[in-house]
JSON list of C-alpha atoms and ligand atoms in Angstrom, two decimals:
[
{"chain": "A", "resi": 84, "resn": "UNK", "atom": "CA", "xyz": [-37.84, -27.08, -20.02]},
{"chain": "A", "resi": 85, "resn": "UNK", "atom": "CA", "xyz": [-34.20, -27.95, -20.11]},
{"chain": "A", "resi": 86, "resn": "UNK", "atom": "CA", "xyz": [-31.57, -25.51, -21.08]},
{"chain": "A", "resi": 87, "resn": "UNK", "atom": "CA", "xyz": [-27.83, -25.61, -21.18]},
{"chain": "A", "resi": 88, "resn": "UNK", "atom": "CA", "xyz": [-25.28, -23.05, -20.18]},
{"chain": "A", "resi": 89, "resn": "UNK", "atom": "CA", "xyz": [-21.60, -22.48, -20.60]},
{"chain": "A", "resi": 90, "resn": "UNK", "atom": "CA", "xyz": [-19.60, -24.95, -18.60]},
{"chain": "A", "resi": 91, "resn": "UNK", "atom": "CA", "xyz": [-17.76, -23.49, -15.65]},
{"chain": "A", "resi": 92, "resn": "UNK", "atom": "CA", "xyz": [-15.58, -25.84, -13.69]},
{"chain": "A", "resi": 93, "resn": "UNK", "atom": "CA", "xyz": [-14.83, -24.89, -10.10]},
{"chain": "A", "resi": 94, "resn": "UNK", "atom": "CA", "xyz": [-11.33, -24.70, -8.70]},
{"chain": "A", "resi": 95, "resn": "UNK", "atom": "CA", "xyz": [-10.82, -24.98, -4.94]},
{"chain": "A", "resi": 96, "resn": "UNK", "atom": "CA", "xyz": [-11.48, -21.81, -2.96]},
{"chain": "A", "resi": 97, "resn": "UNK", "atom": "CA", "xyz": [-8.12, -22.20, -1.24]},
{"chain": "A", "resi": 98, "resn": "UNK", "atom": "CA", "xyz": [-6.31, -21.86, -4.57]},
{"chain": "A", "resi": 99, "resn": "UNK", "atom": "CA", "xyz": [-7.41, -18.24, -4.61]},
{"chain": "A", "resi": 100, "resn": "UNK", "atom": "CA", "xyz": [-5.69, -17.45, -1.31]},
{"chain": "A", "resi": 101, "resn": "UNK", "atom": "CA", "xyz": [-2.83, -19.93, -1.59]},
{"chain": "A", "resi": 102, "resn": "UNK", "atom": "CA", "xyz": [0.39, -18.03, -1.06]},
{"chain": "A", "resi": 103, "resn": "UNK", "atom": "CA", "xyz": [3.05, -19.10, -3.50]},
{"chain": "A", "resi": 104, "resn": "UNK", "atom": "CA", "xyz": [5.77, -16.96, -4.95]},
{"chain": "A", "resi": 105, "resn": "UNK", "atom": "CA", "xyz": [5.35, -17.70, -8.65]},
{"chain": "A", "resi": 106, "resn": "UNK", "atom": "CA", "xyz": [8.34, -15.53, -9.52]},
{"chain": "A", "resi": 107, "resn": "UNK", "atom": "CA", "xyz": [10.53, -18.15, -7.86]},
{"chain": "A", "resi": 108, "resn": "UNK", "atom": "CA", "xyz": [11.16, -21.04, -10.26]},
{"chain": "A", "resi": 109, "resn": "UNK", "atom": "CA", "xyz": [11.41, -24.75, -9.44]},
{"chain": "A", "resi": 110, "resn": "UNK", "atom": "CA", "xyz": [14.59, -25.72, -11.29]},
{"chain": "A", "resi": 111, "resn": "UNK", "atom": "CA", "xyz": [14.97, -29.25, -9.89]},
{"chain": "A", "resi": 112, "resn": "UNK", "atom": "CA", "xyz": [12.51, -32.02, -10.69]},
{"chain": "A", "resi": 113, "resn": "UNK", "atom": "CA", "xyz": [12.34, -32.95, -6.99]},
{"chain": "A", "resi": 114, "resn": "UNK", "atom": "CA", "xyz": [11.26, -29.37, -6.17]},
{"chain": "A", "resi": 115, "resn": "UNK", "atom": "CA", "xyz": [8.50, -29.60, -8.74]},
{"chain": "A", "resi": 116, "resn": "UNK", "atom": "CA", "xyz": [7.35, -33.00, -7.50]},
{"chain": "A", "resi": 117, "resn": "UNK", "atom": "CA", "xyz": [7.53, -31.84, -3.92]},
{"chain": "A", "resi": 118, "resn": "UNK", "atom": "CA", "xyz": [5.13, -28.99, -4.72]},
{"chain": "A", "resi": 119, "resn": "UNK", "atom": "CA", "xyz": [2.76, -31.40, -6.47]},
{"chain": "A", "resi": 120, "resn": "UNK", "atom": "CA", "xyz": [2.80, -33.81, -3.52]},
{"chain": "A", "resi": 121, "resn": "UNK", "atom": "CA", "xyz": [2.04, -30.86, -1.22]},
{"chain": "A", "resi": 122, "resn": "UNK", "atom": "CA", "xyz": [-0.90, -30.01, -3.47]},
{"chain": "A", "resi": 123, "resn": "UNK", "atom": "CA", "xyz": [-2.22, -33.57, -3.08]},
{"chain": "A", "resi": 124, "resn": "UNK", "atom": "CA", "xyz": [-1.86, -33.27, 0.69]},
{"chain": "A", "resi": 125, "resn": "UNK", "atom": "CA", "xyz": [-3.68, -29.92, 0.75]},
{"chain": "A", "resi": 126, "resn": "UNK", "atom": "CA", "xyz": [-6.38, -31.34, -1.47]},
{"chain": "A", "resi": 127, "resn": "UNK", "atom": "CA", "xyz": [-7.13, -34.10, 1.04]},
{"chain": "A", "resi": 128, "resn": "UNK", "atom": "CA", "xyz": [-7.19, -31.58, 3.87]},
{"chain": "A", "resi": 129, "resn": "UNK", "atom": "CA", "xyz": [-9.78, -29.53, 2.00]},
{"chain": "A", "resi": 130, "resn": "UNK", "atom": "CA", "xyz": [-12.08, -32.36, 0.97]},
{"chain": "A", "resi": 131, "resn": "UNK", "atom": "CA", "xyz": [-10.61, -33.21, -2.43]},
{"chain": "A", "resi": 132, "resn": "UNK", "atom": "CA", "xyz": [-9.04, -36.38, -3.80]},
{"chain": "A", "resi": 133, "resn": "UNK", "atom": "CA", "xyz": [-5.47, -37.49, -3.03]},
{"chain": "A", "resi": 134, "resn": "UNK", "atom": "CA", "xyz": [-3.92, -36.31, -6.29]},
{"chain": "A", "resi": 135, "resn": "UNK", "atom": "CA", "xyz": [-1.93, -33.21, -7.25]},
{"chain": "A", "resi": 136, "resn": "UNK", "atom": "CA", "xyz": [-0.45, -31.98, -10.52]},
{"chain": "A", "resi": 137, "resn": "UNK", "atom": "CA", "xyz": [1.09, -28.87, -12.00]},
{"chain": "A", "resi": 138, "resn": "UNK", "atom": "CA", "xyz": [2.30, -27.51, -15.31]},
{"chain": "A", "resi": 139, "resn": "UNK", "atom": "CA", "xyz": [5.76, -25.95, -15.39]},
{"chain": "A", "resi": 140, "resn": "UNK", "atom": "CA", "xyz": [7.78, -24.20, -18.04]},
{"chain": "A", "resi": 141, "resn": "UNK", "atom": "CA", "xyz": [10.30, -26.92, -18.86]},
{"chain": "A", "resi": 142, "resn": "UNK", "atom": "CA", "xyz": [13.16, -24.53, -19.51]},
{"chain": "A", "resi": 143, "resn": "UNK", "atom": "CA", "xyz": [12.78, -22.11, -16.61]},
{"chain": "A", "resi": 144, "resn": "UNK", "atom": "CA", "xyz": [10.99, -24.25, -14.00]},
{"chain": "A", "resi": 145, "resn": "UNK", "atom": "CA", "xyz": [8.34, -21.53, -13.67]},
{"chain": "A", "resi": 146, "resn": "UNK", "atom": "CA", "xyz": [5.01, -22.72, -12.26]},
{"chain": "A", "resi": 147, "resn": "UNK", "atom": "CA", "xyz": [2.31, -22.11, -14.87]},
{"chain": "A", "resi": 148, "resn": "UNK", "atom": "CA", "xyz": [-0.69, -23.72, -13.15]},
{"chain": "A", "resi": 149, "resn": "UNK", "atom": "CA", "xyz": [-1.52, -26.06, -10.27]},
{"chain": "A", "resi": 150, "resn": "UNK", "atom": "CA", "xyz": [-4.20, -28.75, -10.13]},
{"chain": "A", "resi": 151, "resn": "UNK", "atom": "CA", "xyz": [-5.80, -31.07, -7.62]},
{"chain": "A", "resi": 152, "resn": "UNK", "atom": "CA", "xyz": [-8.39, -33.78, -7.83]},
{"chain": "A", "resi": 153, "resn": "UNK", "atom": "CA", "xyz": [-11.67, -31.95, -7.24]},
{"chain": "A", "resi": 154, "resn": "UNK", "atom": "CA", "xyz": [-14.11, -34.50, -8.66]},
{"chain": "A", "resi": 155, "resn": "UNK", "atom": "CA", "xyz": [-16.26, -34.92, -5.56]},
{"chain": "A", "resi": 156, "resn": "UNK", "atom": "CA", "xyz": [-16.47, -31.32, -4.26]},
{"chain": "A", "resi": 157, "resn": "UNK", "atom": "CA", "xyz": [-16.57, -29.89, -7.80]},
{"chain": "A", "resi": 158, "resn": "UNK", "atom": "CA", "xyz": [-19.26, -32.36, -8.96]},
{"chain": "A", "resi": 159, "resn": "UNK", "atom": "CA", "xyz": [-17.44, -33.17, -12.18]},
{"chain": "A", "resi": 160, "resn": "UNK", "atom": "CA", "xyz": [-15.66, -36.31, -13.34]},
{"chain": "A", "resi": 161, "resn": "UNK", "atom": "CA", "xyz": [-13.47, -34.05, -15.48]},
{"chain": "A", "resi": 162, "resn": "UNK", "atom": "CA", "xyz": [-11.78, -32.54, -12.47]},
{"chain": "A", "resi": 163, "resn": "UNK", "atom": "CA", "xyz": [-8.72, -34.73, -12.18]},
{"chain": "A", "resi": 164, "resn": "UNK", "atom": "CA", "xyz": [-5.57, -32.97, -10.99]},
{"chain": "A", "resi": 165, "resn": "UNK", "atom": "CA", "xyz": [-3.87, -33.20, -14.39]},
{"chain": "A", "resi": 166, "resn": "UNK", "atom": "CA", "xyz": [-6.93, -31.89, -16.25]},
{"chain": "A", "resi": 167, "resn": "UNK", "atom": "CA", "xyz": [-7.29, -28.96, -13.84]},
{"chain": "A", "resi": 168, "resn": "UNK", "atom": "CA", "xyz": [-3.60, -28.01, -14.15]},
{"chain": "A", "resi": 169, "resn": "UNK", "atom": "CA", "xyz": [-3.67, -28.31, -17.95]},
{"chain": "A", "resi": 170, "resn": "UNK", "atom": "CA", "xyz": [-6.94, -26.38, -18.30]},
{"chain": "A", "resi": 171, "resn": "UNK", "atom": "CA", "xyz": [-5.64, -23.59, -16.04]},
{"chain": "A", "resi": 172, "resn": "UNK", "atom": "CA", "xyz": [-2.37, -23.53, -18.02]},
{"chain": "A", "resi": 173, "resn": "UNK", "atom": "CA", "xyz": [-4.35, -23.15, -21.24]},
{"chain": "A", "resi": 174, "resn": "UNK", "atom": "CA", "xyz": [-6.28, -20.27, -19.68]},
{"chain": "A", "resi": 175, "resn": "UNK", "atom": "CA", "xyz": [-3.05, -18.67, -18.46]},
{"chain": "A", "resi": 176, "resn": "UNK", "atom": "CA", "xyz": [-1.50, -18.93, -21.92]},
{"chain": "A", "resi": 177, "resn": "UNK", "atom": "CA", "xyz": [-4.72, -18.09, -23.74]},
{"chain": "A", "resi": 178, "resn": "UNK", "atom": "CA", "xyz": [-4.63, -21.11, -26.01]},
{"chain": "A", "resi": 179, "resn": "UNK", "atom": "CA", "xyz": [-6.14, -24.60, -26.26]},
{"chain": "A", "resi": 180, "resn": "UNK", "atom": "CA", "xyz": [-2.70, -26.01, -26.90]},
{"chain": "A", "resi": 181, "resn": "UNK", "atom": "CA", "xyz": [0.60, -25.36, -25.22]},
{"chain": "A", "resi": 182, "resn": "UNK", "atom": "CA", "xyz": [3.24, -26.48, -27.71]},
{"chain": "A", "resi": 183, "resn": "UNK", "atom": "CA", "xyz": [3.28, -23.26, -29.72]},
{"chain": "A", "resi": 184, "resn": "UNK", "atom": "CA", "xyz": [3.90, -21.24, -26.54]},
{"chain": "A", "resi": 185, "resn": "UNK", "atom": "CA", "xyz": [7.00, -23.11, -25.41]},
{"chain": "A", "resi": 186, "resn": "UNK", "atom": "CA", "xyz": [8.03, -26.35, -23.82]},
{"chain": "A", "resi": 187, "resn": "UNK", "atom": "CA", "xyz": [5.89, -27.42, -20.87]},
{"chain": "A", "resi": 188, "resn": "UNK", "atom": "CA", "xyz": [6.08, -30.22, -18.37]},
{"chain": "A", "resi": 189, "resn": "UNK", "atom": "CA", "xyz": [3.18, -31.84, -16.55]},
{"chain": "A", "resi": 190, "resn": "UNK", "atom": "CA", "xyz": [4.19, -33.13, -13.13]},
{"chain": "A", "resi": 191, "resn": "UNK", "atom": "CA", "xyz": [1.68, -35.42, -11.46]},
{"chain": "A", "resi": 192, "resn": "UNK", "atom": "CA", "xyz": [1.70, -37.14, -8.09]},
{"chain": "A", "resi": 193, "resn": "UNK", "atom": "CA", "xyz": [0.32, -40.35, -9.64]},
{"chain": "A", "resi": 194, "resn": "UNK", "atom": "CA", "xyz": [0.55, -41.76, -13.16]},
{"chain": "A", "resi": 195, "resn": "UNK", "atom": "CA", "xyz": [-2.27, -40.52, -15.41]},
{"chain": "A", "resi": 196, "resn": "UNK", "atom": "CA", "xyz": [-5.56, -42.38, -15.91]},
{"chain": "A", "resi": 197, "resn": "UNK", "atom": "CA", "xyz": [-7.11, -42.98, -19.34]},
{"chain": "A", "resi": 198, "resn": "UNK", "atom": "CA", "xyz": [-8.83, -39.55, -19.32]},
{"chain": "A", "resi": 199, "resn": "UNK", "atom": "CA", "xyz": [-5.71, -37.59, -18.36]},
{"chain": "A", "resi": 200, "resn": "UNK", "atom": "CA", "xyz": [-3.55, -39.46, -20.86]},
{"chain": "A", "resi": 201, "resn": "UNK", "atom": "CA", "xyz": [-5.84, -38.30, -23.64]},
{"chain": "A", "resi": 202, "resn": "UNK", "atom": "CA", "xyz": [-6.04, -34.72, -22.42]},
{"chain": "A", "resi": 203, "resn": "UNK", "atom": "CA", "xyz": [-2.30, -34.35, -21.90]},
{"chain": "A", "resi": 204, "resn": "UNK", "atom": "CA", "xyz": [-1.65, -35.59, -25.42]},
{"chain": "A", "resi": 205, "resn": "UNK", "atom": "CA", "xyz": [-4.00, -33.02, -26.96]},
{"chain": "A", "resi": 206, "resn": "UNK", "atom": "CA", "xyz": [-2.58, -30.13, -24.95]},
{"chain": "A", "resi": 207, "resn": "UNK", "atom": "CA", "xyz": [0.86, -30.56, -26.47]},
{"chain": "A", "resi": 208, "resn": "UNK", "atom": "CA", "xyz": [2.95, -30.85, -23.30]},
{"chain": "A", "resi": 209, "resn": "UNK", "atom": "CA", "xyz": [6.55, -31.82, -23.98]},
{"chain": "A", "resi": 210, "resn": "UNK", "atom": "CA", "xyz": [7.02, -34.07, -20.98]},
{"chain": "A", "resi": 211, "resn": "UNK", "atom": "CA", "xyz": [5.33, -35.76, -18.08]},
{"chain": "A", "resi": 212, "resn": "UNK", "atom": "CA", "xyz": [6.85, -36.60, -14.71]},
{"chain": "A", "resi": 213, "resn": "UNK", "atom": "CA", "xyz": [5.04, -39.02, -12.38]},
{"chain": "A", "resi": 214, "resn": "UNK", "atom": "CA", "xyz": [5.40, -39.81, -8.68]},
{"chain": "A", "resi": 215, "resn": "UNK", "atom": "CA", "xyz": [3.42, -42.87, -7.57]},
{"chain": "A", "resi": 216, "resn": "UNK", "atom": "CA", "xyz": [2.63, -45.65, -10.00]},
{"chain": "A", "resi": 217, "resn": "UNK", "atom": "CA", "xyz": [-0.86, -46.61, -11.12]},
{"chain": "A", "resi": 218, "resn": "UNK", "atom": "CA", "xyz": [-0.76, -49.73, -8.99]},
{"chain": "A", "resi": 219, "resn": "UNK", "atom": "CA", "xyz": [-0.30, -47.51, -5.93]},
{"chain": "A", "resi": 220, "resn": "UNK", "atom": "CA", "xyz": [-3.59, -45.75, -6.74]},
{"chain": "A", "resi": 221, "resn": "UNK", "atom": "CA", "xyz": [-5.25, -49.09, -7.48]},
{"chain": "A", "resi": 222, "resn": "UNK", "atom": "CA", "xyz": [-4.04, -50.41, -4.13]},
{"chain": "A", "resi": 223, "resn": "UNK", "atom": "CA", "xyz": [-6.29, -47.89, -2.36]},
{"chain": "A", "resi": 224, "resn": "UNK", "atom": "CA", "xyz": [-9.24, -48.58, -4.69]},
{"chain": "A", "resi": 225, "resn": "UNK", "atom": "CA", "xyz": [-8.95, -45.99, -7.48]},
{"chain": "A", "resi": 226, "resn": "UNK", "atom": "CA", "xyz": [-9.47, -47.00, -11.08]},
{"chain": "A", "resi": 227, "resn": "UNK", "atom": "CA", "xyz": [-7.18, -45.90, -13.93]},
{"chain": "A", "resi": 228, "resn": "UNK", "atom": "CA", "xyz": [-9.58, -47.01, -16.65]},
{"chain": "A", "resi": 229, "resn": "UNK", "atom": "CA", "xyz": [-8.85, -48.95, -19.85]},
{"chain": "A", "resi": 230, "resn": "UNK", "atom": "CA", "xyz": [-5.40, -47.60, -20.54]},
{"chain": "A", "resi": 231, "resn": "UNK", "atom": "CA", "xyz": [-3.00, -49.09, -23.04]},
{"chain": "A", "resi": 232, "resn": "UNK", "atom": "CA", "xyz": [-0.29, -51.23, -21.48]},
{"chain": "A", "resi": 233, "resn": "UNK", "atom": "CA", "xyz": [2.11, -49.39, -23.76]},
{"chain": "A", "resi": 234, "resn": "UNK", "atom": "CA", "xyz": [1.09, -45.84, -22.77]},
{"chain": "A", "resi": 235, "resn": "UNK", "atom": "CA", "xyz": [4.63, -44.84, -21.88]},
{"chain": "A", "resi": 236, "resn": "UNK", "atom": "CA", "xyz": [6.00, -45.97, -25.25]},
{"chain": "A", "resi": 237, "resn": "UNK", "atom": "CA", "xyz": [3.05, -44.39, -27.08]},
{"chain": "A", "resi": 238, "resn": "UNK", "atom": "CA", "xyz": [3.67, -41.00, -25.45]},
{"chain": "A", "resi": 239, "resn": "UNK", "atom": "CA", "xyz": [7.36, -41.21, -26.30]},
{"chain": "A", "resi": 240, "resn": "UNK", "atom": "CA", "xyz": [6.48, -42.05, -29.89]},
{"chain": "A", "resi": 241, "resn": "UNK", "atom": "CA", "xyz": [4.53, -38.78, -29.95]},
{"chain": "A", "resi": 242, "resn": "UNK", "atom": "CA", "xyz": [7.56, -36.89, -28.70]},
{"chain": "A", "resi": 243, "resn": "UNK", "atom": "CA", "xyz": [6.44, -36.61, -25.07]},
{"chain": "A", "resi": 244, "resn": "UNK", "atom": "CA", "xyz": [9.13, -37.62, -22.62]},
{"chain": "A", "resi": 245, "resn": "UNK", "atom": "CA", "xyz": [8.08, -39.73, -19.63]},
{"chain": "A", "resi": 246, "resn": "UNK", "atom": "CA", "xyz": [9.78, -39.93, -16.23]},
{"chain": "A", "resi": 247, "resn": "UNK", "atom": "CA", "xyz": [8.33, -42.26, -13.60]},
{"chain": "A", "resi": 248, "resn": "UNK", "atom": "CA", "xyz": [8.76, -42.90, -9.89]},
{"chain": "A", "resi": 249, "resn": "UNK", "atom": "CA", "xyz": [10.08, -39.49, -8.88]},
{"chain": "A", "resi": 250, "resn": "UNK", "atom": "CA", "xyz": [9.65, -39.35, -5.08]},
{"chain": "A", "resi": 251, "resn": "UNK", "atom": "CA", "xyz": [7.32, -42.33, -5.36]},
{"chain": "A", "resi": 252, "resn": "UNK", "atom": "CA", "xyz": [7.39, -43.21, -1.65]},
{"chain": "A", "resi": 253, "resn": "UNK", "atom": "CA", "xyz": [6.32, -39.68, -0.61]},
{"chain": "A", "resi": 254, "resn": "UNK", "atom": "CA", "xyz": [3.51, -39.73, -3.18]},
{"chain": "A", "resi": 255, "resn": "UNK", "atom": "CA", "xyz": [2.38, -43.16, -1.96]},
{"chain": "A", "resi": 256, "resn": "UNK", "atom": "CA", "xyz": [2.36, -41.93, 1.62]},
{"chain": "A", "resi": 257, "resn": "UNK", "atom": "CA", "xyz": [-0.18, -39.25, 0.67]},
{"chain": "A", "resi": 258, "resn": "UNK", "atom": "CA", "xyz": [-2.34, -41.79, -1.18]},
{"chain": "A", "resi": 259, "resn": "UNK", "atom": "CA", "xyz": [-2.32, -44.07, 1.82]},
{"chain": "A", "resi": 260, "resn": "UNK", "atom": "CA", "xyz": [-3.32, -41.25, 4.17]},
{"chain": "A", "resi": 261, "resn": "UNK", "atom": "CA", "xyz": [-6.56, -40.71, 2.23]},
{"chain": "A", "resi": 262, "resn": "UNK", "atom": "CA", "xyz": [-9.79, -41.78, 3.93]},
{"chain": "A", "resi": 263, "resn": "UNK", "atom": "CA", "xyz": [-12.29, -39.94, 1.68]},
{"chain": "A", "resi": 264, "resn": "UNK", "atom": "CA", "xyz": [-14.56, -41.19, -1.07]},
{"chain": "A", "resi": 265, "resn": "UNK", "atom": "CA", "xyz": [-13.20, -43.64, -3.66]},
{"chain": "A", "resi": 266, "resn": "UNK", "atom": "CA", "xyz": [-15.36, -42.79, -6.65]},
{"chain": "A", "resi": 267, "resn": "UNK", "atom": "CA", "xyz": [-15.66, -45.01, -9.75]},
{"chain": "A", "resi": 268, "resn": "UNK", "atom": "CA", "xyz": [-14.37, -47.99, -7.84]},
{"chain": "A", "resi": 269, "resn": "UNK", "atom": "CA", "xyz": [-17.45, -49.96, -8.94]},
{"chain": "A", "resi": 270, "resn": "UNK", "atom": "CA", "xyz": [-16.58, -49.38, -12.60]},
{"chain": "A", "resi": 271, "resn": "UNK", "atom": "CA", "xyz": [-14.49, -52.46, -13.14]},
{"chain": "A", "resi": 272, "resn": "UNK", "atom": "CA", "xyz": [-13.45, -53.44, -16.64]},
{"chain": "A", "resi": 273, "resn": "UNK", "atom": "CA", "xyz": [-15.79, -56.44, -16.60]},
{"chain": "A", "resi": 274, "resn": "UNK", "atom": "CA", "xyz": [-18.78, -54.09, -16.15]},
{"chain": "A", "resi": 275, "resn": "UNK", "atom": "CA", "xyz": [-18.01, -51.90, -19.12]},
{"chain": "A", "resi": 276, "resn": "UNK", "atom": "CA", "xyz": [-20.23, -52.21, -22.17]},
{"chain": "A", "resi": 277, "resn": "UNK", "atom": "CA", "xyz": [-18.77, -54.40, -24.89]},
{"chain": "B", "resi": 500, "resn": "ZN", "atom": "ZN1", "xyz": [-7.03, -38.74, -14.50]}
]
């Protein structure tokens, strides 16, 4: 007989022992992106995907929650870096949405895929900052899914500011160093059900 349980999504073991002084803010956008690129690098080293993300308080630069791509080790297609960071931020703030708790920024080492675009919209972040472009992820075989060509404009229309190509070359370097599994690469648009 089948039965279902509460869903528990794993975070990497190393998060629990990762030494970071959270009382020290990250006031400059390059500092925030640098941390996120380091997360992507650490993710690869520990068997995860080559993507990092984090949620920061937009006004103070305080780190609220980190995220890495943990799809393969965590056995869940939900576990993109942005989703992990946003879900942990929601846990930290005790709410399914962030907007009523302040102004928050999602920083991600690569532009968001179709899943992460949806999630970030519903969490109520005020801004998103991206490192590498989608085509950089595509160049190593990852798939961003059926995302609107106008995603940047659509986010802005919803009041979410978008900044692209912050430290892009460093983010691309991490992508290109990845030799692990490229999941979903077989799911090309032409194979999707009509
Ligand atoms: Zn994603």
